[in-house]
Coordinates of C-alpha atoms in Angstrom, one line a residue:
M1 CA 0.1 -0.4 0.2
G2 CA 1.0 3.5 -0.6
K3 CA 2.1 6.2 2.0
K4 CA -1.0 8.2 1.3
R5 CA -2.9 9.5 5.0
V6 CA -6.7 10.9 5.0
M7 CA -7.5 13.3 8.0
L8 CA -11.4 13.4 9.0
P9 CA -12.8 17.0 8.6
A10 CA -11.8 18.8 11.6
K11 CA -15.6 19.5 12.7
D12 CA -15.8 15.4 12.5
V13 CA -12.7 14.8 14.7
D14 CA -13.1 13.2 18.2
L15 CA -11.3 15.5 20.7
S16 CA -11.9 12.6 23.4
S17 CA -9.4 10.3 21.6
V18 CA -6.6 13.0 20.8
K19 CA -3.5 12.0 22.2
Y20 CA -0.7 14.3 22.6
E21 CA 2.4 13.6 21.3
P22 CA 5.9 15.1 23.1
E23 CA 7.3 17.8 20.0
I24 CA 10.9 16.5 19.2
V25 CA 12.8 18.7 16.8
Q26 CA 15.4 16.0 14.6
A27 CA 18.1 17.9 13.6
P28 CA 22.3 17.8 14.7
R29 CA 23.3 20.9 17.1
L30 CA 26.5 22.6 15.2
T31 CA 29.4 25.8 15.3
G32 CA 32.4 26.8 14.4
F33 CA 34.3 24.7 11.8
L34 CA 31.6 21.8 11.8
F35 CA 28.5 24.2 11.3
R36 CA 30.4 26.7 8.1
L37 CA 31.0 22.2 6.7
F38 CA 27.5 21.5 7.1
V39 CA 25.9 25.0 5.4
R40 CA 28.8 24.6 2.2
L41 CA 27.4 20.9 2.2
L42 CA 23.5 22.3 2.6
E43 CA 24.2 24.9 -0.9
A44 CA 26.2 21.9 -2.8
P45 CA 23.1 20.7 -5.6
F46 CA 23.5 17.5 -4.7
I47 CA 24.4 16.3 -1.0
G48 CA 22.9 19.4 -0.1
S49 CA 19.5 18.1 -1.1
L50 CA 19.9 14.5 0.6
L51 CA 20.7 16.5 3.6
L52 CA 17.5 18.6 3.8
T53 CA 15.3 15.5 2.8
H54 CA 16.8 13.3 4.9
L55 CA 16.0 16.5 7.9
K56 CA 12.6 17.0 6.5
K57 CA 11.7 13.3 6.7
E58 CA 13.2 12.6 10.1
N59 CA 10.8 16.0 11.4
K60 CA 7.6 14.6 9.4
I61 CA 7.4 17.7 7.5
N62 CA 6.7 16.0 4.1
E63 CA 4.7 12.9 5.5
L64 CA 2.4 15.8 7.1
L65 CA 2.3 18.0 3.7
R66 CA 2.9 15.8 0.6
H67 CA 1.4 11.8 1.8
T68 CA -1.6 13.6 3.6
V69 CA -5.4 14.2 1.7
I70 CA -6.4 17.8 4.0
P71 CA -10.2 18.2 3.6
E72 CA -10.1 21.9 4.5
E73 CA -9.9 24.5 1.9
P74 CA -6.8 27.1 2.3
M75 CA -6.9 29.7 4.5
F76 CA -3.8 32.4 3.5
K77 CA -4.4 34.7 6.4
P78 CA -6.7 34.7 9.5
E79 CA -10.2 34.3 8.8
Y80 CA -12.3 35.5 12.1
P81 CA -16.4 35.2 13.0
P82 CA -17.9 38.6 14.1
Q83 CA -16.5 38.7 17.7
E84 CA -18.8 39.5 21.4
K85 CA -17.8 43.0 22.4
E86 CA -15.4 42.7 25.7
H87 CA -16.8 43.9 28.8
D88 CA -15.5 46.8 30.8
V89 CA -13.5 47.7 28.2
V90 CA -12.5 51.8 26.9
V91 CA -13.3 51.7 22.9
L92 CA -10.2 53.9 21.4
D93 CA -11.1 55.9 18.2
E94 CA -8.5 54.3 15.5
D95 CA -9.0 57.3 13.2
G96 CA -8.1 59.5 15.6
K97 CA -4.9 61.4 17.4
P98 CA -2.6 58.6 18.7
E99 CA -2.4 61.1 21.6
D100 CA -5.4 60.9 22.7
R101 CA -5.2 57.0 22.5
V102 CA -3.1 57.6 25.1
K103 CA -4.8 59.7 26.8
S104 CA -7.8 57.4 26.9
A105 CA -5.3 54.5 27.9
L106 CA -3.8 57.0 30.5
N107 CA -7.4 56.7 32.3
C108 CA -7.4 53.1 31.9
L109 CA -4.7 53.1 34.4
P110 CA -4.7 52.9 37.8
H111 CA -4.2 55.9 40.7
Y112 CA -0.4 56.4 40.4
D113 CA 1.2 56.9 44.0
P114 CA 4.5 58.7 43.0
A115 CA 5.6 58.3 46.7
K116 CA 6.2 54.6 46.2
L117 CA 9.2 55.0 44.5
W118 CA 10.4 58.5 45.0
E119 CA 10.1 58.7 48.4
N120 CA 10.9 55.5 49.3
S121 CA 14.5 54.0 48.1
S122 CA 14.3 50.8 50.6
A123 CA 11.3 50.0 48.4
P124 CA 12.0 46.2 46.5
F125 CA 13.4 46.7 43.1
Q126 CA 10.8 48.2 40.0
Y127 CA 11.3 49.3 36.9
W128 CA 10.8 53.0 36.0
K129 CA 7.6 53.6 33.8
I130 CA 6.7 55.7 31.7
R131 CA 4.7 57.4 34.6
D132 CA 7.6 57.7 36.3
Y133 CA 9.8 59.4 33.5
A134 CA 6.4 61.9 33.1
Y135 CA 6.2 63.1 36.8
A136 CA 10.1 63.5 36.8
Y137 CA 9.9 65.6 33.6
Q138 CA 6.9 67.4 35.2
F139 CA 8.4 68.4 38.4
G140 CA 11.8 69.3 37.7
K141 CA 13.4 66.0 38.9
V142 CA 15.6 65.3 35.2
T143 CA 14.8 66.8 31.7
P144 CA 14.7 64.5 28.7
S145 CA 18.1 66.3 27.8
M146 CA 19.9 64.8 31.1
V147 CA 18.3 61.5 30.3
A148 CA 19.6 61.3 26.5
E149 CA 22.8 62.3 28.0
R150 CA 23.3 59.6 30.3
I151 CA 22.0 57.2 27.3
I152 CA 23.9 58.3 24.9
S153 CA 27.0 57.7 27.9
I154 CA 26.1 54.3 28.4
I155 CA 26.0 53.1 25.0
E156 CA 29.0 54.7 23.8
E157 CA 30.6 52.7 26.4
N158 CA 28.7 49.3 26.0
G159 CA 30.2 49.6 22.3
I160 CA 33.4 49.6 23.3
D161 CA 33.2 46.7 25.3
K162 CA 35.2 43.4 24.3
P163 CA 33.8 40.8 22.9
P164 CA 31.2 43.3 21.3
T165 CA 27.5 43.1 22.7
P166 CA 25.4 45.6 20.9
L167 CA 22.2 46.7 21.9
L168 CA 21.9 48.9 18.6
L169 CA 23.0 48.3 15.2
S170 CA 22.5 52.0 14.4
F171 CA 22.8 55.1 17.1
D172 CA 23.3 58.7 16.3
A173 CA 24.1 60.7 19.7
A174 CA 23.4 64.3 17.8
D175 CA 19.6 63.4 16.0
L176 CA 19.0 61.6 19.9
R177 CA 20.0 65.5 21.8
K178 CA 18.1 67.0 19.1
Q179 CA 14.9 65.3 20.0
A180 CA 15.3 65.4 23.6
A181 CA 16.1 69.3 23.6
A182 CA 12.8 69.9 21.6
S183 CA 11.1 67.5 24.6
T184 CA 12.7 69.2 27.0
Q185 CA 11.4 72.5 25.6
R186 CA 7.7 71.4 25.3
F187 CA 8.4 70.5 29.3
E188 CA 9.6 73.8 29.9
E189 CA 6.5 75.6 28.2
G190 CA 4.3 72.9 30.3
N191 CA 3.1 71.5 26.3
P192 CA 4.3 68.3 26.7
L193 CA 2.5 66.3 23.7
S194 CA 1.4 63.4 26.0
I195 CA 2.3 61.3 28.6
L196 CA 5.0 59.4 25.6
D197 CA 6.6 62.6 25.4
G198 CA 10.6 62.6 26.4
I199 CA 9.8 58.3 26.7
F200 CA 13.0 56.9 25.1
I201 CA 12.0 53.7 23.1
A202 CA 13.9 51.8 21.0
I203 CA 13.5 50.3 17.1
K204 CA 14.1 46.7 15.9
D205 CA 16.2 46.7 13.1
D206 CA 13.3 46.0 11.0
I207 CA 11.2 48.5 11.1
D208 CA 12.2 51.6 9.2
C209 CA 12.7 54.9 11.4
L210 CA 14.6 58.1 10.4
P211 CA 17.4 58.8 10.1
Y212 CA 18.5 55.3 9.9
P213 CA 18.5 52.3 7.6
S214 CA 16.5 49.1 8.6
N215 CA 18.9 46.3 7.8
G216 CA 17.1 43.5 9.4
G217 CA 20.5 42.2 11.1
S218 CA 22.6 42.0 8.0
T219 CA 25.3 44.2 6.5
W220 CA 23.9 45.0 3.1
L221 CA 20.0 45.8 3.3
H222 CA 20.7 49.4 3.2
E223 CA 22.1 49.0 -0.3
V224 CA 19.7 47.7 -2.1
R225 CA 16.2 49.2 0.3
A226 CA 16.4 52.9 1.2
V227 CA 14.7 54.1 4.3
E228 CA 12.8 57.9 3.2
K229 CA 10.0 58.3 5.8
D230 CA 9.3 56.4 9.9
A231 CA 7.2 53.3 9.5
V232 CA 3.2 54.0 10.3
C233 CA 4.0 53.1 14.0
V234 CA 7.0 55.2 14.4
S235 CA 5.1 58.0 12.8
R236 CA 2.4 57.7 15.0
L237 CA 4.7 57.2 18.1
R238 CA 6.8 60.0 17.1
S239 CA 3.6 62.4 17.5
C240 CA 3.2 61.0 20.9
G241 CA 7.1 63.2 21.9
A242 CA 8.2 59.7 22.2
I243 CA 12.3 59.6 21.7
F244 CA 13.9 56.7 19.6
I245 CA 17.9 56.3 20.7
G246 CA 18.2 53.8 17.3
K247 CA 18.3 50.9 15.6
A248 CA 18.1 47.4 18.4
N249 CA 20.0 44.3 17.6
M250 CA 18.3 41.5 16.2
H251 CA 18.6 37.9 14.4
E252 CA 19.5 38.1 11.2
F253 CA 16.5 39.2 9.0
G254 CA 14.4 37.5 11.9
M255 CA 15.5 34.2 11.1
G256 CA 16.3 32.6 14.8
T257 CA 15.0 32.1 18.2
T258 CA 18.6 32.8 20.3
G259 CA 19.5 36.6 18.9
N260 CA 22.6 35.3 18.1
N261 CA 24.0 37.8 15.5
S262 CA 27.6 37.0 14.3
N263 CA 27.7 40.3 12.1
Y264 CA 27.6 42.8 14.8
G265 CA 27.8 40.7 17.6
T266 CA 25.0 39.2 20.3
A267 CA 22.9 40.7 22.5
R268 CA 23.3 39.2 26.3
N269 CA 20.5 38.7 28.7
P270 CA 21.2 41.4 31.2
H271 CA 20.3 38.9 33.8
A272 CA 23.3 36.9 32.7
P273 CA 25.6 38.3 30.7
D274 CA 26.5 34.8 29.4
R275 CA 23.1 33.6 28.4
Y276 CA 21.0 35.1 25.1
T277 CA 18.5 37.6 25.3
G278 CA 16.1 34.8 22.8
G279 CA 14.9 36.2 19.8
S280 CA 14.8 37.5 17.0
S281 CA 14.1 41.2 19.1
S282 CA 17.2 40.2 21.1
G283 CA 17.5 43.9 20.8
P284 CA 14.9 45.4 22.3
A285 CA 14.1 43.1 25.2
A286 CA 17.7 43.2 26.3
I287 CA 17.2 47.2 26.2
V288 CA 14.4 47.4 28.4
A289 CA 15.4 44.5 30.5
S290 CA 18.8 46.8 31.5
G291 CA 16.6 50.1 32.2
L292 CA 17.6 51.9 29.3
C293 CA 14.5 52.8 28.2
S294 CA 10.5 51.9 29.5
A295 CA 9.3 50.4 26.0
A296 CA 10.2 48.9 22.7
L297 CA 9.7 48.0 19.3
G298 CA 9.9 44.5 18.1
T299 CA 8.2 42.3 15.2
D300 CA 6.7 38.6 15.7
G301 CA 6.3 36.0 13.3
G302 CA 7.1 32.8 15.2
G303 CA 7.8 34.2 18.9
S304 CA 9.9 37.2 18.2
V305 CA 8.9 39.7 20.8
R306 CA 7.5 37.1 23.7
I307 CA 10.9 34.8 23.4
P308 CA 13.2 37.5 24.4
S309 CA 10.6 39.3 26.9
S310 CA 10.0 36.2 28.6
L311 CA 13.8 35.4 28.6
C312 CA 14.8 38.9 29.7
G313 CA 12.1 38.9 32.4
V314 CA 9.7 42.2 31.1
V315 CA 6.1 42.3 28.6
G316 CA 5.7 41.4 25.2
L317 CA 2.2 42.2 23.7
K318 CA 1.7 40.3 20.1
I319 CA -1.1 42.3 18.7
N320 CA -3.5 40.5 17.0
Y321 CA -2.9 40.0 13.0
G322 CA -3.9 42.8 11.1
R323 CA -4.8 45.5 14.3
M324 CA -2.5 47.8 13.0
S325 CA -0.4 48.8 9.8
M326 CA 2.7 47.3 9.0
E327 CA 3.7 50.0 6.5
G328 CA 7.3 50.8 6.9
C329 CA 8.3 47.5 8.3
L330 CA 10.5 44.6 6.3
C331 CA 7.7 41.8 7.0
D332 CA 4.9 44.3 5.8
S333 CA 3.4 41.7 3.0
G334 CA 3.4 38.5 5.5
T335 CA 0.4 36.6 6.8
V336 CA 1.9 35.6 10.6
E337 CA 3.9 38.5 11.7
V338 CA 3.1 41.8 13.5
I339 CA 4.5 45.0 15.2
G340 CA 4.6 44.6 19.1
P341 CA 5.8 46.0 22.1
I342 CA 8.2 45.5 24.5
A343 CA 8.1 47.0 28.0
S344 CA 8.8 46.9 31.5
S345 CA 5.2 47.1 33.0
V346 CA 1.7 45.9 31.0
E347 CA 0.6 49.6 31.9
D348 CA 3.6 50.8 29.6
A349 CA 2.7 48.2 26.9
M350 CA -1.0 50.0 26.6
L351 CA 0.3 53.2 26.5
V352 CA 2.2 52.5 23.4
Y353 CA 0.2 49.7 22.3
A354 CA -2.8 52.9 22.2
A355 CA -0.1 55.2 20.6
M356 CA 0.9 52.7 17.2
L357 CA -2.8 50.4 16.6
G358 CA -4.6 51.3 13.3
A359 CA -5.6 48.7 10.8
S360 CA -4.2 49.2 7.2
P361 CA -7.1 50.2 4.8
A362 CA -6.5 47.0 3.1
N363 CA -7.1 44.9 6.3
R364 CA -10.1 46.7 7.4
I365 CA -11.7 45.6 4.1
S366 CA -10.5 41.9 4.0
M367 CA -10.4 41.4 8.1
K368 CA -13.0 44.0 9.7
P369 CA -11.1 43.9 12.8
S370 CA -13.5 44.6 16.1
T371 CA -12.9 48.1 17.5
P372 CA -10.0 48.4 19.6
C373 CA -10.4 48.1 23.5
L374 CA -8.8 48.7 26.5
P375 CA -9.4 47.2 29.6
T376 CA -10.0 49.4 33.1
L377 CA -6.9 48.6 35.4
S378 CA -8.8 49.5 39.0
F379 CA -8.4 47.3 41.6
N380 CA -12.4 47.2 41.7
D381 CA -12.7 46.7 38.0
D382 CA -9.8 43.8 37.7
T383 CA -11.5 41.7 40.6
D384 CA -15.2 42.0 38.9
A385 CA -14.0 41.4 35.3
L386 CA -11.4 38.3 36.5
G387 CA -14.1 37.0 38.6
S388 CA -16.0 35.0 36.0
L389 CA -12.6 34.3 33.3
R390 CA -12.2 30.8 32.3
I391 CA -8.8 29.9 31.6
G392 CA -8.6 26.9 29.5
I393 CA -5.0 25.1 30.2
Y394 CA -4.0 21.7 27.9
T395 CA -2.2 19.6 30.5
P396 CA 0.1 18.0 28.8
W397 CA 1.2 20.2 26.0
F398 CA 1.7 23.0 29.5
N399 CA 3.8 20.7 31.0
N400 CA 6.3 19.6 28.0
V401 CA 8.9 21.7 29.1
H402 CA 12.7 21.4 29.3
S403 CA 12.8 21.6 33.2
T404 CA 9.8 21.5 35.3
E405 CA 10.4 24.8 37.4
V406 CA 9.2 26.6 33.9
S407 CA 6.0 24.7 34.4
D408 CA 5.9 25.1 37.9
K409 CA 6.3 28.1 38.2
C410 CA 3.6 29.3 35.6
E411 CA 1.3 26.9 37.5
D412 CA 1.8 28.5 40.4
A413 CA 0.5 32.0 38.8
L414 CA -2.4 30.4 37.5
N415 CA -3.4 29.1 41.2
L416 CA -2.9 32.7 42.5
L417 CA -4.6 34.4 40.0
R418 CA -7.9 31.6 40.3
K419 CA -7.6 32.2 44.6
A420 CA -7.5 36.1 43.9
H421 CA -9.8 36.2 41.9
G422 CA -12.1 33.1 41.4
C423 CA -11.4 32.3 38.2
E424 CA -12.3 29.0 36.9
V425 CA -9.4 26.7 35.2
K426 CA -10.6 24.8 32.4
E427 CA -8.9 21.5 30.7
V428 CA -9.0 21.9 27.2
V429 CA -7.7 19.6 24.2
I430 CA -5.3 21.2 21.4
P431 CA -5.1 18.4 18.6
E432 CA -2.8 18.3 15.8
I433 CA 0.0 20.2 17.6
M434 CA 2.4 19.1 15.5
E435 CA 0.4 19.8 11.9
M436 CA 0.2 23.3 13.6
R437 CA 3.9 23.7 14.0
T438 CA 4.6 22.5 10.6
A439 CA 1.8 25.0 9.1
H440 CA 3.9 27.5 10.4
L441 CA 7.3 26.7 9.2
V442 CA 6.0 26.5 5.4
S443 CA 4.0 29.2 6.0
I444 CA 7.0 31.8 7.4
G445 CA 9.3 29.9 5.7
S446 CA 8.0 30.5 2.4
E447 CA 7.2 33.7 3.0
C448 CA 10.7 34.8 4.2
A449 CA 12.1 33.2 0.9
C450 CA 9.9 35.3 -1.1
S451 CA 11.2 38.1 0.5
L452 CA 15.0 37.5 0.0
N453 CA 15.1 35.6 -3.3
P454 CA 15.3 38.5 -5.4
D455 CA 18.3 39.7 -3.4
C456 CA 20.2 36.2 -3.3
E457 CA 19.5 35.3 -6.6
D458 CA 21.5 38.7 -7.5
G459 CA 24.6 37.7 -5.6
K460 CA 23.9 38.7 -1.7
G461 CA 22.7 35.6 -0.4
A462 CA 27.0 34.7 0.1
K463 CA 26.4 38.2 2.8
L464 CA 24.1 36.4 4.9
T465 CA 25.1 35.0 8.4
Y466 CA 25.6 31.0 8.1
D467 CA 22.4 29.8 10.3
T468 CA 20.0 32.7 8.2
R469 CA 21.7 30.6 5.1
T470 CA 20.8 27.2 6.7
S471 CA 17.0 28.5 7.3
L472 CA 17.1 29.5 4.0
A473 CA 18.1 26.6 2.2
L474 CA 15.2 24.5 4.1
F475 CA 12.6 27.3 3.2
Q476 CA 14.0 27.2 -0.7
T477 CA 12.6 23.6 -0.7
F478 CA 9.5 24.0 -0.3
T479 CA 7.0 24.0 -3.2
A480 CA 3.9 25.6 -3.7
A481 CA 1.6 22.5 -3.4
D482 CA 3.4 22.7 0.4
Y483 CA 2.3 26.5 0.9
I484 CA -1.1 25.3 -0.1
A485 CA -1.5 22.3 2.0
A486 CA 0.1 24.4 5.1
Q487 CA -2.7 27.0 4.5
C488 CA -5.5 23.6 4.6
I489 CA -4.2 23.2 8.0
R490 CA -3.9 26.5 9.0
R491 CA -8.1 26.0 8.4
R492 CA -8.4 23.1 10.5
I493 CA -6.0 24.4 13.3
M494 CA -8.4 27.9 13.1
H495 CA -11.5 25.6 13.7
Y496 CA -10.0 23.7 16.8
F497 CA -9.0 27.3 18.7
L498 CA -12.4 28.9 17.9
E499 CA -14.1 26.4 19.2
I500 CA -12.4 26.1 22.3
F501 CA -12.8 30.0 22.7
K502 CA -16.3 29.1 23.1
K503 CA -15.4 27.2 26.2
V504 CA -12.7 29.7 27.6
D505 CA -11.6 33.1 27.4
V506 CA -8.2 32.5 27.2
I507 CA -5.6 29.9 27.0
V508 CA -2.3 29.9 29.1
T509 CA 0.9 28.5 28.6
P510 CA 4.6 28.9 29.8
T511 CA 5.7 31.6 27.2
T512 CA 8.5 29.4 26.0
G513 CA 9.8 25.8 27.2
M514 CA 12.7 26.7 28.8
T515 CA 15.1 29.6 30.3
A516 CA 17.7 31.8 28.7
P517 CA 20.1 29.1 27.3
K518 CA 24.0 29.9 27.1
I519 CA 25.7 31.2 24.7
H520 CA 28.5 28.9 23.7
P521 CA 31.3 31.1 23.0
S522 CA 32.3 29.1 19.6
A523 CA 29.2 29.9 18.0
L524 CA 29.5 33.7 18.2
K525 CA 31.9 34.0 14.9
S526 CA 30.1 32.4 12.7
G527 CA 26.5 31.2 14.5
E528 CA 25.2 28.2 15.0
T529 CA 22.5 26.0 14.3
D530 CA 20.3 24.4 17.5
M531 CA 16.7 23.2 16.3
P532 CA 15.6 21.2 19.4
T533 CA 16.8 24.7 21.6
T534 CA 14.2 26.1 18.8
G535 CA 12.1 24.4 19.3
Y536 CA 11.6 24.5 23.3
L537 CA 11.7 28.0 22.5
M538 CA 9.2 28.3 19.9
R539 CA 7.1 25.5 21.9
F540 CA 3.9 27.8 22.4
V541 CA 4.1 31.1 20.9
V542 CA 3.2 29.1 17.2
P543 CA -0.7 29.3 17.6
A544 CA -1.0 33.3 18.0
N545 CA 1.2 33.6 14.4
L546 CA -0.4 31.1 12.5
L547 CA -3.8 32.0 13.8
G548 CA -3.1 36.1 14.0
F549 CA -4.4 35.6 18.3
P550 CA -3.4 38.3 20.0
A551 CA -1.3 37.4 22.7
I552 CA 1.2 38.3 26.0
S553 CA 4.3 37.4 27.6
V554 CA 4.1 38.4 31.3
P555 CA 7.1 38.1 33.9
V556 CA 6.1 35.2 36.8
G557 CA 9.3 34.5 38.6
Y558 CA 12.7 32.7 38.2
D559 CA 14.5 29.3 38.0
K560 CA 17.2 28.3 40.9
E561 CA 19.4 30.2 38.9
G562 CA 17.8 33.6 38.3
L563 CA 16.6 33.1 35.0
P564 CA 13.3 34.7 34.4
I565 CA 10.3 32.6 33.5
G566 CA 7.3 33.8 31.2
L567 CA 3.6 33.3 31.2
Q568 CA 1.6 33.8 27.6
I569 CA -2.0 34.5 27.5
I570 CA -3.7 33.9 24.5
G571 CA -6.8 35.6 23.2
R572 CA -9.4 34.9 21.2
P573 CA -9.6 37.2 18.0
W574 CA -9.3 41.1 18.5
A575 CA -9.5 40.4 22.6
E576 CA -6.5 42.4 23.3
A577 CA -7.8 44.2 26.4
T578 CA -9.0 40.5 28.0
I579 CA -5.2 39.4 27.8
L580 CA -3.8 42.8 28.9
R581 CA -6.5 42.6 31.6
V582 CA -5.1 39.2 32.9
A583 CA -1.6 39.9 32.4
S584 CA -1.7 43.0 34.8
A585 CA -3.5 40.6 37.2
V586 CA -0.8 38.4 37.1
E587 CA 2.0 41.3 37.6
K588 CA 0.3 42.5 40.3
L589 CA 0.5 39.1 42.1
C590 CA 3.8 38.0 40.9
G591 CA 5.7 41.0 40.8
E592 CA 6.7 41.5 44.2
S593 CA 9.7 39.0 43.7
Q594 CA 11.1 41.1 40.8
K595 CA 14.8 41.1 40.4
R596 CA 17.2 43.6 39.4
P597 CA 18.9 42.2 36.7
V598 CA 23.3 42.0 36.7
S599 CA 23.3 44.7 34.0
Y600 CA 20.9 47.1 35.1
Y601 CA 21.1 50.9 34.4
D602 CA 19.0 53.2 36.9
I603 CA 18.4 56.1 34.4
L604 CA 16.2 58.0 36.8
R605 CA 18.6 57.9 40.1
A606 CA 21.9 58.3 37.9
N607 CA 24.0 61.2 39.6

């Protein structure tokens, strides 16, 4: 008999018979000479094809795509039925001014008491929030120009470290001073543009931000792609008075989960400099975790905002696909990637999100997004709104982690949430997780290859890092039939999750299956391939990208080595307000144990 496998229609699958299959990635871990040799072999005409065929067979990629009859029609980008309105929320006008949305977001936040931090030097460690900076500016404790000088000094000192560990790939001290001087003048005149005026923000190197190039972590993209204006999200933040410190480090073209970048040097985890930050938004997460900025912008196509946020102990918000314009981003034509804020707190993520949101005209027509909303975060409203919350957990998946410390800490956070607010935790079943992972790989891989192929054909491929070349070699083997099959799987997985969201309001998992992995010195010069580690880092993040759902990572504690652990909250379509409310509650319950990172800069208290 042949190899053909026929799937039941998703609506006919008996969930009671579904058994969880642990995800095991079969691929070698290589660095140094062996890795460089491996890449050369992958790119060789005959041997490369054999190697890639073997790897795909070991990971059942062809079995799932080419030997399987999938009865569903393809779904080429997320499609959702109309959604119920969220409760206890404030509606935001996405056609209005960004500064007006930020004002509405500010009114959603709990009462601000500056005495907690400014007058209590013995208080437990906490990051400075956006409202702390605004208070300091308003009452003359410091000016944006003074903060800018402190940041410039730190960045210039960091740039000469050996080995190089750059947080920024593009930086212009004169431009930073110019932005800060304009903000300082507005405060002196008593006319700040918004609560974000004078707030320093880093921008990932795949999002356009004048006067800098967008290289996507590569050494050459500026040669073929000019930056002529800010990305839409950057423009909206600039209109609110935000100050941009430069372009943050990243895994080249986002094709990695560790943040390793052999072109410029690899950003280090502020909690442990011998550990990765996670990727691909490595620089943005490290900058926020180290205290240099209250917030940064990253991009998330396969967990690239949530993974580094989790490993660095900060908050990472992946908004719903189609919620905001991607114009001015290298991944503006993809179907899985979004721009999202990384911040030191949930409230700061809310403020930045409010400024940057607003769907593109095309997505308003095709996706009909629900009206954007934010939760009201007074304590009474939290208790009332969360009391009826239904939390879904798929226990076998939840517990499939590298160390039980990760799942235990996340379970502790769930228990605290249940005890404090009376939330209901319900067991759910998520079928076909391996198929989901494969569909995501083919979707994002095909989109990456489509984007890079013209430049590779034009001779730029040899300038890519070895790990990017490894990924691209795999992606270029995907056929049109593979892509269609992946989109049929996407529709199946969407069916399962929408059925789950009829029974629960959110699905909760660890953000990553492990804490920050060690940096092997041999990987710094020419990179590495370590797909088993990638499998652990991406284990729980894929559904939100493949299906476009909103998701957020919030810190919940540390492992025995002091490395941060994040909890992921996945929401139903367009339900950013719900996941922000839950994340805020988790933050309050788990925030008391927050630790000061080893590499931390106290910008506001600096002498």
